[in-house]
XYZ file of C-alpha atoms in Angstrom:
365
model
C 1.802 22.809 9.737
C 0.312 20.389 12.494
C 1.524 16.862 13.299
C -1.876 15.668 13.270
C -3.122 13.763 10.221
C -5.666 15.065 7.891
C -7.968 13.673 4.887
C -6.459 10.035 6.348
C -7.972 6.547 6.467
C -9.676 5.690 9.697
C -7.450 2.584 9.690
C -4.543 4.506 10.690
C -3.950 5.203 14.329
C -3.415 8.333 16.058
C 0.189 9.832 16.307
C 1.911 11.404 19.548
C 0.370 14.941 19.064
C -1.675 15.302 22.028
C -2.257 13.158 25.099
C -5.089 10.449 25.021
C -6.765 11.538 28.422
C -7.240 10.115 31.831
C -9.207 7.112 30.787
C -6.981 5.696 28.165
C -3.536 4.346 27.444
C -2.089 3.260 23.802
C -0.204 -0.248 23.981
C 2.956 -0.850 22.004
C 5.801 -3.120 21.581
C 9.551 -2.550 21.069
C 12.365 -4.757 20.103
C 15.935 -4.788 19.264
C 15.952 -7.808 17.176
C 17.380 -9.706 20.347
C 19.504 -12.858 18.511
C 18.049 -16.038 19.746
C 19.757 -19.302 20.192
C 19.505 -22.666 18.074
C 18.810 -25.803 20.270
C 22.604 -26.590 20.763
C 22.973 -22.921 22.624
C 24.647 -21.181 19.259
C 23.301 -17.845 18.281
C 20.883 -17.943 15.465
C 21.712 -15.913 12.396
C 20.689 -12.335 11.978
C 18.926 -13.058 8.810
C 16.780 -15.366 10.601
C 16.077 -13.124 13.577
C 15.379 -10.344 10.989
C 12.737 -12.416 9.355
C 11.100 -13.676 12.524
C 10.660 -9.979 13.402
C 8.919 -9.488 10.446
C 6.548 -12.140 11.658
C 6.296 -10.631 15.105
C 5.477 -7.159 13.469
C 2.692 -8.814 11.420
C 1.216 -10.335 14.305
C 1.139 -7.201 16.312
C -0.919 -5.596 13.656
C -3.066 -8.123 13.404
C -3.835 -8.365 17.094
C -4.569 -4.732 17.056
C -1.627 -3.093 19.006
C -0.936 0.548 18.891
C 2.807 0.854 17.648
C 5.656 -1.195 16.722
C 9.342 -0.052 17.600
C 12.590 -1.557 16.603
C 16.150 -0.215 18.192
C 19.005 0.496 16.335
C 22.306 -1.302 17.930
C 25.559 -2.175 16.211
C 26.898 -5.509 18.161
C 26.319 -9.285 17.770
C 23.700 -9.644 20.331
C 20.996 -7.509 18.013
C 20.087 -7.957 14.426
C 18.495 -4.468 14.080
C 21.201 -1.871 12.893
C 18.992 -0.224 10.269
C 15.464 0.378 11.315
C 14.298 2.126 8.458
C 15.038 -0.663 6.247
C 13.234 -3.442 8.601
C 10.211 -0.526 9.028
C 9.861 -0.299 5.024
C 9.692 -3.886 4.890
C 7.095 -4.053 7.717
C 4.962 -1.666 6.423
C 4.179 -3.502 3.420
C 2.974 -6.402 5.651
C 0.727 -4.376 8.052
C -1.813 -2.166 7.649
C -2.770 -0.269 10.666
C 0.089 -0.455 13.278
C 2.547 2.651 13.665
C 5.776 1.998 12.707
C 8.784 3.499 14.595
C 12.368 3.195 15.950
C 12.896 2.795 19.294
C 15.902 4.444 19.034
C 17.601 5.967 16.269
C 20.951 6.900 17.281
C 21.164 10.558 16.090
C 24.474 11.403 17.890
C 26.010 8.878 15.095
C 24.000 9.483 11.892
C 23.224 12.316 9.762
C 19.910 14.265 10.535
C 18.995 14.974 7.217
C 19.483 11.262 5.944
C 17.265 10.077 9.082
C 14.568 12.640 7.825
C 14.606 11.055 4.425
C 14.382 7.606 5.344
C 11.716 8.253 7.770
C 10.007 10.377 5.346
C 10.186 7.623 2.897
C 8.849 4.918 5.641
C 5.908 7.071 6.148
C 5.272 7.452 2.485
C 5.163 3.720 2.047
C 3.340 2.959 5.055
C 0.715 5.553 4.238
C 1.507 7.902 7.415
C 2.418 5.215 10.006
C 5.704 6.281 10.520
C 7.339 7.778 13.946
C 10.896 8.228 14.891
C 12.400 8.014 18.209
C 15.379 10.228 18.742
C 18.187 9.283 21.159
C 21.986 9.067 22.013
C 21.733 5.253 22.791
C 22.702 3.475 25.867
C 25.699 1.742 24.060
C 28.569 3.360 22.309
C 29.438 1.027 19.609
C 28.284 3.135 16.768
C 30.849 6.128 17.981
C 34.241 4.094 16.852
C 32.274 2.420 13.925
C 31.475 5.928 12.216
C 34.345 7.320 12.894
C 33.053 9.668 16.041
C 34.837 10.823 19.049
C 33.256 9.916 22.302
C 34.537 13.125 23.823
C 31.905 14.970 21.535
C 29.011 12.621 22.914
C 26.821 15.692 24.534
C 27.732 18.155 21.709
C 27.058 15.696 18.693
C 23.615 15.153 20.047
C 22.626 18.713 20.989
C 23.872 20.032 17.271
C 22.334 16.925 15.449
C 19.184 17.561 16.963
C 18.705 21.157 16.316
C 19.389 20.417 12.458
C 17.156 17.513 12.727
C 14.285 19.853 14.055
C 14.812 22.444 11.093
C 14.616 19.659 8.580
C 11.537 18.161 10.052
C 10.045 21.706 9.392
C 9.840 21.143 5.788
C 11.021 24.323 4.813
C 14.396 25.502 3.411
C 17.434 24.691 6.062
C 19.737 27.120 7.162
C 22.161 25.779 10.178
C 25.726 25.792 11.008
C 27.478 23.930 13.866
C 30.958 22.349 14.415
C 30.067 18.651 13.841
C 29.142 18.903 10.257
C 29.241 21.171 7.349
C 26.782 24.156 7.299
C 23.558 24.011 5.399
C 22.664 27.012 3.506
C 19.142 27.381 2.534
C 18.611 23.794 0.931
C 15.458 21.998 1.036
C 15.380 18.151 1.816
C 13.100 15.486 0.030
C 10.990 13.900 0.180
C 8.293 15.690 2.270
C 5.767 14.066 4.163
C 2.325 14.361 2.543
C 0.115 15.631 4.955
C 1.729 16.404 8.462
C 5.144 16.483 10.191
C 6.951 14.003 11.056
C 6.003 12.332 14.473
C 9.262 12.581 16.335
C 9.970 11.192 19.887
C 12.779 11.695 22.451
C 13.772 8.804 24.122
C 15.277 9.703 27.788
C 16.884 7.335 30.301
C 16.231 9.674 33.241
C 18.010 12.691 33.617
C 16.626 16.268 34.168
C 18.863 17.793 31.408
C 17.219 15.220 28.663
C 13.791 16.032 29.828
C 14.138 19.703 29.681
C 15.881 19.282 26.565
C 12.777 17.410 25.124
C 10.274 20.105 25.988
C 12.582 22.539 24.677
C 11.608 21.488 21.172
C 8.281 20.377 22.090
C 8.463 16.572 21.092
C 6.609 13.964 22.976
C 8.810 12.090 25.462
C 9.298 8.554 26.139
C 11.074 7.196 29.159
C 13.149 4.125 29.305
C 12.170 2.282 32.447
C 14.301 -0.637 32.897
C 15.067 -0.943 36.618
C 13.429 -0.010 40.130
C 10.155 1.337 40.411
C 8.241 3.337 37.621
C 6.590 5.605 40.082
C 10.145 7.055 40.915
C 9.920 8.899 37.544
C 6.834 10.966 38.641
C 8.808 13.842 39.293
C 10.729 13.922 35.742
C 6.999 13.480 34.077
C 6.155 16.588 36.218
C 9.429 18.467 35.054
C 8.231 17.586 31.478
C 4.833 19.000 31.844
C 5.743 22.065 33.607
C 8.453 22.856 30.922
C 6.354 22.325 28.185
C 3.842 25.081 29.659
C 6.787 27.097 30.255
C 7.976 26.995 26.712
C 4.262 27.583 25.428
C 4.151 24.152 23.684
C 1.117 22.318 23.723
C 1.082 19.286 25.438
C 2.665 16.225 23.974
C 2.011 12.486 24.785
C 4.305 11.073 27.487
C 5.312 7.540 26.992
C 7.100 4.569 29.001
C 9.095 1.785 28.012
C 9.963 -1.250 30.065
C 10.846 -4.948 29.602
C 8.672 -7.842 30.089
C 6.707 -11.118 29.011
C 3.051 -12.260 28.899
C 2.203 -15.892 29.298
C -0.989 -17.895 30.419
C -0.125 -17.978 33.850
C 2.061 -15.782 36.033
C 4.265 -18.718 36.767
C 4.748 -19.804 33.469
C 5.792 -15.942 32.235
C 8.260 -15.868 35.026
C 9.750 -19.220 34.170
C 10.185 -18.572 30.415
C 11.578 -15.349 31.179
C 13.995 -15.700 34.210
C 16.900 -17.634 32.687
C 17.165 -15.180 29.274
C 16.797 -12.204 31.555
C 19.575 -13.093 33.874
C 21.696 -14.115 30.939
C 21.489 -10.712 29.429
C 21.316 -8.934 32.631
C 24.516 -10.322 33.793
C 26.071 -9.798 30.439
C 25.245 -6.160 30.394
C 26.371 -6.010 33.946
C 29.785 -7.261 33.502
C 30.462 -4.767 30.764
C 28.805 -1.823 32.776
C 30.249 -2.695 36.091
C 27.176 -3.877 37.857
C 27.232 -6.899 40.376
C 25.901 -10.209 39.175
C 22.090 -10.642 39.477
C 19.584 -13.497 40.610
C 16.240 -14.359 41.450
C 15.551 -12.147 43.986
C 16.238 -9.155 41.907
C 14.212 -10.187 39.165
C 11.200 -11.457 41.539
C 11.329 -8.000 43.275
C 10.905 -6.304 39.457
C 8.304 -8.805 38.484
C 6.337 -7.474 41.551
C 3.273 -4.896 41.017
C 5.720 -1.717 41.554
C 8.612 -3.267 39.617
C 9.701 -2.338 36.119
C 9.366 -5.574 34.547
C 5.888 -6.309 33.094
C 5.899 -10.113 33.545
C 3.232 -12.423 33.959
C -0.528 -13.307 32.991
C -2.905 -10.985 30.948
C -4.687 -9.979 34.251
C -1.086 -9.208 36.073
C 0.262 -7.395 33.111
C -3.029 -5.366 32.588
C -3.187 -4.651 36.109
C 0.375 -3.443 36.191
C -0.268 -1.186 32.994
C -3.249 0.313 34.840
C -1.022 1.044 38.115
C 1.446 2.906 35.743
C -1.434 4.736 34.200
C -2.663 6.059 37.857
C 1.214 6.717 38.816
C 2.470 8.391 35.963
C -0.582 9.490 34.036
C 1.288 8.304 30.722
C -0.500 8.256 27.536
C 1.442 5.043 26.074
C 3.452 2.066 27.250
C 5.901 -0.060 25.111
C 6.822 -3.404 26.215
C 10.032 -4.409 25.210
C 8.949 -7.899 24.419
C 12.258 -9.347 23.458
C 14.642 -10.240 26.358
C 18.179 -11.948 25.489
C 17.747 -15.541 23.913
C 13.950 -15.883 24.429
C 12.469 -18.017 21.813
C 10.495 -16.834 18.842
C 7.615 -19.163 19.644
C 7.339 -17.450 23.193
C 7.627 -14.124 21.777
C 4.976 -14.583 19.531
C 2.653 -16.010 22.215
C 3.280 -12.683 24.228
C 2.602 -10.621 21.277
C -0.656 -12.523 20.849
C -1.635 -11.880 24.715
C -0.695 -8.309 24.727
C -3.352 -7.888 21.823
C -6.082 -10.102 22.648
C -5.975 -9.992 26.508
C -4.053 -7.728 27.787
C -5.421 -4.568 25.867
C -8.886 -5.249 26.576
C -8.411 -5.952 30.149
C -6.443 -2.604 30.384
C -9.453 -0.817 28.834
C -11.918 -2.747 31.030
C -10.242 -1.507 34.007
C -9.874 1.736 32.979
C -13.782 1.796 31.842
C -12.858 2.935 28.225
C-alpha cells in the first residue's frame, strides 16, 4: 500500500512520500504552544494558549501554508501535551493544511495508541494527518509515565519497530522487552486510502539518520543553532542510506525557529527579548553559558539558524537553505518563548502571503 493518497480531493496537500524537486520547497509551521505572558508578566493560562493556538492553525490554513505541527511536551512553559486532541480540533476548523505532531515522543508512549489516535485524526481531517516520531529533547515524560531513563535508547528502538508493524495495517506480530508481545492482532481504525504519513525527527546524529533510512521514512532535521549548511553531510548520508536499503527517496525537511515582521529591525526587536529569555532558561537547565545579542545577531545572519526578518529576508534565507541542502520542506518554529499571540499571528500571515510567494518567485516556480 502506498503513502500516496488516491481518489482524494485536490484540496488536500501532497504528503511526504516523494521529493518535491529541485525548484520547489514546501513551507510549514511548528509550535510547542509556548506559554505567553500577561501584561503584568505572569504566565497565561494553558487553556488560553491552546485556544489561541487554534486561531493560529486556522490562519495558517487560510493563508495557504502546507503544514501545521504541534510538539508534545510535559512542562509548564509549553501548553501542548496531547497533540492529537489539538489536531482533531484543528481539523474541524481547517480545510486544506496538513496536520501533524512535531514531535510525538514515541519512547514514552504506546505505539499502538499513537497509531490509533493519528488514524482518527486522519479520518476527521479527510486525509490530512501526519505524525513525526522522535525521542524528544526533554525528559519530563519519562518519570511522568514511570519509565527508566536507562532505557532511553531501547525504548525508542523497540517502539519504533512496533509502530512500523502497526502502520502496515496488517495483523501485528511483535515481541520485545519493553512491553507485552502482540500476537497476530489487528489495530483499528485503519486509514481509508493510504498508510499514515510518518516522519522521523532527528537532532543531528548519524545513528538517528541511519535508523530513519532503515525504515524508509521521510526525515526532518531540527536545526536550532549553528549553520544549516553544516547538516549537508547528514542529508547526504540519509540519501545514500535510503538507496542502500533499496527504499524510494522520501522528503527531507528541516525545522528552525524564526519570526517574520514587516521589517528586519521590527522582527529582530520583537523576537530578541523572548528568544533570550527562552535561550537562557534552557541554557541554565542544560549547562550552556549565557547568551547575548551577539549570538542572536549571528544566528539571524544569512548563514545562521534563526529565520528572522522581513518577508524578503526570510524568503532569501529559505532559498539559500534549499540551495545548500536540497531540502523539500521547511517548517518555521514560529513560537518562541512568551512572544505575544498578536506578533505570531502577523508572522503566520506574512509567511503565507509574502514569504511563500517570494520563495516561489526566487526559485522560478
